[in-house]
Amino acid sequence: MHIPAITGTGVFTPEQVITNEELVVAFNAYADRFNDAHAEAITAGEIAPKEHSSPEFILNASGIEQRYVLDKSGVLDPDVMHPNLRMRGDDEPGIMAEMAMDACRKALAQSGRNPEQVDLVICAASNHERPYPAVAIEIQKLLGAGGFAFDMNVACSSATFGIQAAADMIRSGSVRCALVVSPEICSGHLEWRDRDCHFIFGDVCTALVLERAEDAEDGLFLIQSTRCATQFSNNIRNNNGYLRRTRAGHMTDRRDMLFMQEGRKVFKEVLPLVSDHIRQHLEDEGINPDGLKRLWLHQANKTMNDFIGRKVMGRVPEAQEQPNILQDYANTSSAGSIIAFSKFSDDLVRGDTGLICSFGAGYSVGSVLVERA
Ligand code: COA
């Protein structure tokens, strides 16, 4: 058995930013146009008018101040309200693979590995550009990596479940060096016309290099253990599957073809699930929660993270113990906890332990216990 270690991280951050204020101006213009266009039906009580959104609500309810996106022009156009992403031809790299190149190269540079030394690529994300060929295999080819590659999707927990899959293969000896890459184009599956959730998501891509600790240089994070759990729930759902096309109706007008959630229920149900999961994971590993140097949590909602941090540590964590990035990036699905890990782990010293944890649709929760070596 080999000990798996994380030896490099990379984050691709899109250049375009949408602030809450910009987002709300666009949303309110869309709502006004909708209400004007449906004035008669609204007056007759047949449909409800669209209410205005507000930057104050967004910040208070979520802790989000802005989000990065691949294209803001479409999202901020009240007549469009979705990103304008150029569809790629079959003979050019897909958008996910393109984002992945940047994140993977940064992660490989940090780990001191060449792409040829990689023998596993997992593309772990909440949505994939196409069913096949796997985006991971395209990334493998563009990088010049060897071995094999596959896609996986566990929504917001994709990256941690991907880490467990790669770590298990490294432990058993079937692979030597793996990339777990999470290109999350959340702007593509968000309904920007829905006031309840239009502020939630942003785009990003993260990458992690995992390899045998014995092959690695200094500064690595040993993966002590991983733990994944799932429990079915409809409270976060997207029905845009390939069988839906056979149904009558205009797919693009169907609300259930994009991200939907019962935000309040998610909030209430996921909190105990995640806190209990983490505490049990730590207890089974003989780790005192108060001794954890860092919690890199999924980034969906600040109040939620504050609650989990308090519950796990048994006290209010110091800001540096539980870093948040969602004020800048918003919810980036599976990539959120990895962004936090990538940006806030350098200062840990030998022997320090920390825990990466993601959670979301499924429901799913994945935790990765690491120790600085
Ligand atoms: N601007 C202004 N007001 C808004 C608004 C907006 N954009 N969206 C909702 N509101 C209003 C609602 O109409 C409601 O008004 P009412 O009390 O008069 O009925 C009020 O604000 C509260 O709405 P609610 O949806 O209950 O807000 P919330 O406090 O639950 O916050 C979320 C919403 C989505 C931020 C929160 O539920 C959450 O983060 N849930 C978990 C999300 C999660 O982790 N999802 C996983 C995704 S992968």
PDB file of N, CA, C and O in Angstrom, residues 205-228:
ATOM      1  N   CYS A 205     -12.308  26.857 -12.496  1.00  0.00           N
ATOM      2  CA  CYS A 205     -11.837  25.472 -12.655  1.00  0.00           C
ATOM      3  C   CYS A 205     -10.690  25.244 -11.672  1.00  0.00           C
ATOM      4  O   CYS A 205      -9.786  26.083 -11.561  1.00  0.00           O
ATOM      5  N   THR A 206     -10.752  24.133 -10.960  1.00  0.00           N
ATOM      6  CA  THR A 206      -9.650  23.785 -10.045  1.00  0.00           C
ATOM      7  C   THR A 206      -9.015  22.479 -10.506  1.00  0.00           C
ATOM      8  O   THR A 206      -9.647  21.669 -11.185  1.00  0.00           O
ATOM      9  N   ALA A 207      -7.751  22.297 -10.121  1.00  0.00           N
ATOM     10  CA  ALA A 207      -7.069  21.026 -10.407  1.00  0.00           C
ATOM     11  C   ALA A 207      -6.180  20.669  -9.229  1.00  0.00           C
ATOM     12  O   ALA A 207      -5.630  21.546  -8.556  1.00  0.00           O
ATOM     13  N   LEU A 208      -6.071  19.370  -8.962  1.00  0.00           N
ATOM     14  CA  LEU A 208      -5.213  18.862  -7.890  1.00  0.00           C
ATOM     15  C   LEU A 208      -4.332  17.766  -8.468  1.00  0.00           C
ATOM     16  O   LEU A 208      -4.812  16.939  -9.246  1.00  0.00           O
ATOM     17  N   VAL A 209      -3.070  17.755  -8.071  1.00  0.00           N
ATOM     18  CA  VAL A 209      -2.201  16.622  -8.405  1.00  0.00           C
ATOM     19  C   VAL A 209      -2.103  15.733  -7.172  1.00  0.00           C
ATOM     20  O   VAL A 209      -1.824  16.223  -6.069  1.00  0.00           O
ATOM     21  N   LEU A 210      -2.386  14.459  -7.354  1.00  0.00           N
ATOM     22  CA  LEU A 210      -2.244  13.468  -6.273  1.00  0.00           C
ATOM     23  C   LEU A 210      -1.207  12.443  -6.721  1.00  0.00           C
ATOM     24  O   LEU A 210      -1.227  12.008  -7.885  1.00  0.00           O
ATOM     25  N   GLU A 211      -0.315  12.076  -5.814  1.00  0.00           N
ATOM     26  CA  GLU A 211       0.670  11.048  -6.170  1.00  0.00           C
ATOM     27  C   GLU A 211       1.111  10.293  -4.928  1.00  0.00           C
ATOM     28  O   GLU A 211       0.697  10.600  -3.812  1.00  0.00           O
ATOM     29  N   ARG A 212       1.965   9.300  -5.147  1.00  0.00           N
ATOM     30  CA  ARG A 212       2.486   8.553  -4.005  1.00  0.00           C
ATOM     31  C   ARG A 212       3.395   9.481  -3.198  1.00  0.00           C
ATOM     32  O   ARG A 212       4.263  10.145  -3.781  1.00  0.00           O
ATOM     33  N   ALA A 213       3.217   9.485  -1.889  1.00  0.00           N
ATOM     34  CA  ALA A 213       4.024  10.374  -1.052  1.00  0.00           C
ATOM     35  C   ALA A 213       5.507  10.090  -1.255  1.00  0.00           C
ATOM     36  O   ALA A 213       6.335  11.009  -1.252  1.00  0.00           O
ATOM     37  N   GLU A 214       5.859   8.829  -1.482  1.00  0.00           N
ATOM     38  CA  GLU A 214       7.282   8.464  -1.623  1.00  0.00           C
ATOM     39  C   GLU A 214       7.914   9.075  -2.881  1.00  0.00           C
ATOM     40  O   GLU A 214       9.128   9.226  -2.955  1.00  0.00           O
ATOM     41  N   ASP A 215       7.076   9.434  -3.868  1.00  0.00           N
ATOM     42  CA  ASP A 215       7.592  10.043  -5.104  1.00  0.00           C
ATOM     43  C   ASP A 215       7.725  11.556  -4.983  1.00  0.00           C
ATOM     44  O   ASP A 215       8.314  12.197  -5.842  1.00  0.00           O
ATOM     45  N   ALA A 216       7.103  12.118  -3.947  1.00  0.00           N
ATOM     46  CA  ALA A 216       6.919  13.574  -3.918  1.00  0.00           C
ATOM     47  C   ALA A 216       8.045  14.291  -3.193  1.00  0.00           C
ATOM     48  O   ALA A 216       8.799  13.696  -2.422  1.00  0.00           O
ATOM     49  N   GLU A 217       8.105  15.614  -3.472  1.00  0.00           N
ATOM     50  CA  GLU A 217       9.083  16.435  -2.772  1.00  0.00           C
ATOM     51  C   GLU A 217       8.433  17.018  -1.515  1.00  0.00           C
ATOM     52  O   GLU A 217       7.338  16.637  -1.145  1.00  0.00           O
ATOM     53  N   ASP A 218       9.113  17.981  -0.886  1.00  0.00           N
ATOM     54  CA  ASP A 218       8.612  18.567   0.368  1.00  0.00           C
ATOM     55  C   ASP A 218       7.334  19.386   0.169  1.00  0.00           C
ATOM     56  O   ASP A 218       6.989  19.753  -0.937  1.00  0.00           O
ATOM     57  N   GLY A 219       6.676  19.700   1.267  1.00  0.00           N
ATOM     58  CA  GLY A 219       5.550  20.633   1.228  1.00  0.00           C
ATOM     59  C   GLY A 219       4.242  19.994   0.842  1.00  0.00           C
ATOM     60  O   GLY A 219       3.260  20.667   0.597  1.00  0.00           O
ATOM     61  N   LEU A 220       4.216  18.675   0.793  1.00  0.00           N
ATOM     62  CA  LEU A 220       3.006  17.988   0.346  1.00  0.00           C
ATOM     63  C   LEU A 220       2.003  17.818   1.492  1.00  0.00           C
ATOM     64  O   LEU A 220       2.352  17.960   2.659  1.00  0.00           O
ATOM     65  N   PHE A 221       0.786  17.488   1.112  1.00  0.00           N
ATOM     66  CA  PHE A 221      -0.242  17.141   2.091  1.00  0.00           C
ATOM     67  C   PHE A 221      -0.554  15.650   1.977  1.00  0.00           C
ATOM     68  O   PHE A 221      -1.058  15.212   0.947  1.00  0.00           O
ATOM     69  N   LEU A 222      -0.240  14.901   3.026  1.00  0.00           N
ATOM     70  CA  LEU A 222      -0.569  13.475   3.039  1.00  0.00           C
ATOM     71  C   LEU A 222      -2.081  13.336   3.187  1.00  0.00           C
ATOM     72  O   LEU A 222      -2.698  14.035   4.002  1.00  0.00           O
ATOM     73  N   ILE A 223      -2.663  12.434   2.420  1.00  0.00           N
ATOM     74  CA  ILE A 223      -4.095  12.164   2.588  1.00  0.00           C
ATOM     75  C   ILE A 223      -4.223  11.055   3.619  1.00  0.00           C
ATOM     76  O   ILE A 223      -3.905   9.897   3.358  1.00  0.00           O
ATOM     77  N   GLN A 224      -4.646  11.434   4.818  1.00  0.00           N
ATOM     78  CA  GLN A 224      -4.760  10.439   5.892  1.00  0.00           C
ATOM     79  C   GLN A 224      -5.949   9.529   5.660  1.00  0.00           C
ATOM     80  O   GLN A 224      -5.865   8.331   5.863  1.00  0.00           O
ATOM     81  N   SER A 225      -7.082  10.122   5.296  1.00  0.00           N
ATOM     82  CA  SER A 225      -8.242   9.293   4.976  1.00  0.00           C
ATOM     83  C   SER A 225      -9.290  10.140   4.266  1.00  0.00           C
ATOM     84  O   SER A 225      -9.253  11.370   4.321  1.00  0.00           O
ATOM     85  N   THR A 226     -10.185   9.447   3.589  1.00  0.00           N
ATOM     86  CA  THR A 226     -11.287  10.126   2.894  1.00  0.00           C
ATOM     87  C   THR A 226     -12.590   9.452   3.307  1.00  0.00           C
ATOM     88  O   THR A 226     -12.583   8.282   3.708  1.00  0.00           O
ATOM     89  N   ARG A 227     -13.688  10.185   3.201  1.00  0.00           N
ATOM     90  CA  ARG A 227     -14.981   9.567   3.527  1.00  0.00           C
ATOM     91  C   ARG A 227     -16.077  10.211   2.667  1.00  0.00           C
ATOM     92  O   ARG A 227     -16.170  11.435   2.604  1.00  0.00           O
ATOM     93  N   CYS A 228     -16.872   9.382   2.014  1.00  0.00           N
ATOM     94  CA  CYS A 228     -17.965   9.871   1.172  1.00  0.00           C
ATOM     95  C   CYS A 228     -19.286   9.301   1.663  1.00  0.00           C
ATOM     96  O   CYS A 228     -19.333   8.151   2.118  1.00  0.00           O
TER      97      CYS A 228
END
